[in-house]
Amino acid sequence: QVQLVESGGGLVQAGGSLRLSCAASGSSVIINDMGWYRQAPGKQRELVAAITSGGSTKYADSVKDRFTISRDNAKKAVYLQMNSLKPDDTAIYYCNADLRIGVGWRSREYWGQGTQVTVSS
């Protein structure tokens, strides 16, 4: 069974930094796009950043120039470096991956369990 395991959330003051990590279990998984979403209380889940298997990236306008997404294909991992954090960044952050569990399998979307990021003013 494939799982996406996240780490790195926590409490930080405004202006601070955090780095989120997410790794996929399963030695034979083949990962396509990966990304980070977030959901604040009372709001819909939104895309924060995404990265293709080739390394192309895209960001939500609200995090451009502050957040950086990267991935390590050998480790089947994706990262989100978050700098200059603001209270509005407070949310549960979810890792997302479009992947196949092996050759010959169809790809589908997987989600991590979520990690809380809280930015105090």
Coordinates of C-alpha atoms in Angstrom, one line a residue:
Q1 CA 0.0 0.0 0.0
V2 CA 1.4 3.4 -1.0
Q3 CA 1.5 6.2 1.5
L4 CA 2.6 9.8 1.4
V5 CA 4.3 10.6 4.7
E6 CA 4.7 14.3 5.6
S7 CA 6.8 16.1 8.1
G8 CA 8.1 19.5 9.0
G9 CA 5.0 21.5 10.1
G10 CA 4.9 23.5 13.3
L11 CA 4.5 26.9 14.9
V12 CA 6.6 29.8 13.7
Q13 CA 6.5 33.6 14.1
A14 CA 5.7 35.8 11.2
G15 CA 8.7 36.3 9.0
G16 CA 10.1 32.9 9.9
S17 CA 10.7 29.8 7.8
L18 CA 9.7 26.2 7.7
R19 CA 10.5 23.3 5.4
L20 CA 7.9 20.6 4.7
S21 CA 8.9 17.2 3.4
C22 CA 6.9 14.4 1.9
A23 CA 8.0 11.0 0.8
A24 CA 6.2 8.1 -0.9
S25 CA 6.5 4.6 0.4
G26 CA 6.8 1.6 -2.0
S27 CA 10.0 0.8 -3.9
S28 CA 8.2 0.4 -7.3
V29 CA 6.1 3.5 -7.3
I30 CA 6.4 5.7 -10.4
I31 CA 5.6 9.3 -9.6
N32 CA 4.4 11.9 -12.1
D33 CA 3.4 15.3 -10.7
M34 CA 3.7 16.2 -7.1
G35 CA 2.4 19.2 -5.1
W36 CA 1.4 20.9 -1.9
Y37 CA -2.1 22.0 -1.1
R38 CA -3.4 23.8 2.0
Q39 CA -6.7 24.2 3.8
A40 CA -7.3 27.0 6.3
P41 CA -10.3 26.8 8.7
G42 CA -13.5 27.6 6.9
K43 CA -11.9 27.7 3.5
Q44 CA -11.5 25.3 0.6
R45 CA -8.4 23.4 -0.1
E46 CA -6.1 25.3 -2.5
L47 CA -3.1 24.6 -4.5
V48 CA 0.1 26.1 -3.1
A49 CA 2.7 24.7 -5.4
A50 CA 3.2 21.9 -7.9
I51 CA 6.2 20.3 -9.7
T52 CA 6.3 17.9 -12.6
S53 CA 8.5 14.9 -13.0
G54 CA 10.7 17.0 -15.2
G55 CA 11.0 19.8 -12.7
S56 CA 8.6 22.4 -14.0
T57 CA 6.9 24.3 -11.2
K58 CA 3.9 26.5 -10.6
Y59 CA 2.9 28.5 -7.6
A60 CA -0.2 30.2 -6.2
D61 CA 0.1 34.0 -6.5
S62 CA 0.0 34.4 -2.8
V63 CA 3.2 32.4 -2.2
K64 CA 5.3 33.4 -5.3
D65 CA 8.8 34.6 -4.3
R66 CA 8.4 33.2 -0.8
F67 CA 7.9 29.5 -1.2
T68 CA 10.0 27.1 -3.3
I69 CA 9.0 23.6 -4.2
S70 CA 11.5 20.9 -5.1
R71 CA 11.7 17.2 -5.5
D72 CA 14.2 14.3 -5.2
N73 CA 13.1 11.6 -7.6
A74 CA 15.6 9.1 -6.2
K75 CA 14.1 9.5 -2.7
K76 CA 10.5 9.8 -4.1
A77 CA 10.2 13.0 -2.1
V78 CA 8.9 16.5 -2.5
Y79 CA 9.8 19.5 -0.4
L80 CA 8.3 22.9 0.3
Q81 CA 10.6 25.6 1.6
M82 CA 8.5 28.4 3.1
N83 CA 10.1 31.7 3.8
S84 CA 8.8 35.1 5.0
L85 CA 5.8 33.3 6.5
K86 CA 2.6 35.3 7.2
P87 CA -0.3 34.6 9.5
D88 CA -2.4 34.1 6.4
D89 CA -0.2 31.0 5.6
T90 CA -1.7 29.2 8.6
A91 CA -3.3 26.1 7.4
I92 CA -3.1 22.3 7.2
Y93 CA -0.7 21.5 4.4
Y94 CA -1.3 18.4 2.3
C95 CA 1.2 16.6 0.1
N96 CA -0.3 15.3 -3.2
A97 CA 1.1 13.0 -5.9
D98 CA -0.1 11.5 -9.1
L99 CA 1.6 8.1 -9.2
R100 CA 1.5 4.5 -10.3
I101 CA 2.2 1.7 -7.9
G102 CA 4.2 -0.1 -10.6
V103 CA 4.7 -0.6 -14.3
G104 CA 1.5 -1.5 -16.0
W105 CA -0.7 0.1 -13.3
R106 CA -2.9 3.1 -14.0
S107 CA -1.9 6.4 -12.2
R108 CA -4.1 7.9 -9.5
E109 CA -4.0 10.6 -7.0
Y110 CA -2.7 10.1 -3.5
W111 CA -2.8 12.5 -0.5
G112 CA -0.7 12.8 2.7
Q113 CA -2.3 13.0 6.1
G114 CA -1.7 16.7 6.4
T115 CA 0.7 18.7 8.6
Q116 CA -0.3 21.8 10.6
V117 CA 1.5 25.1 9.9
T118 CA 0.7 27.9 12.3
V119 CA 2.2 31.4 11.8
S120 CA 1.8 33.8 14.8
S121 CA 1.8 37.5 14.4

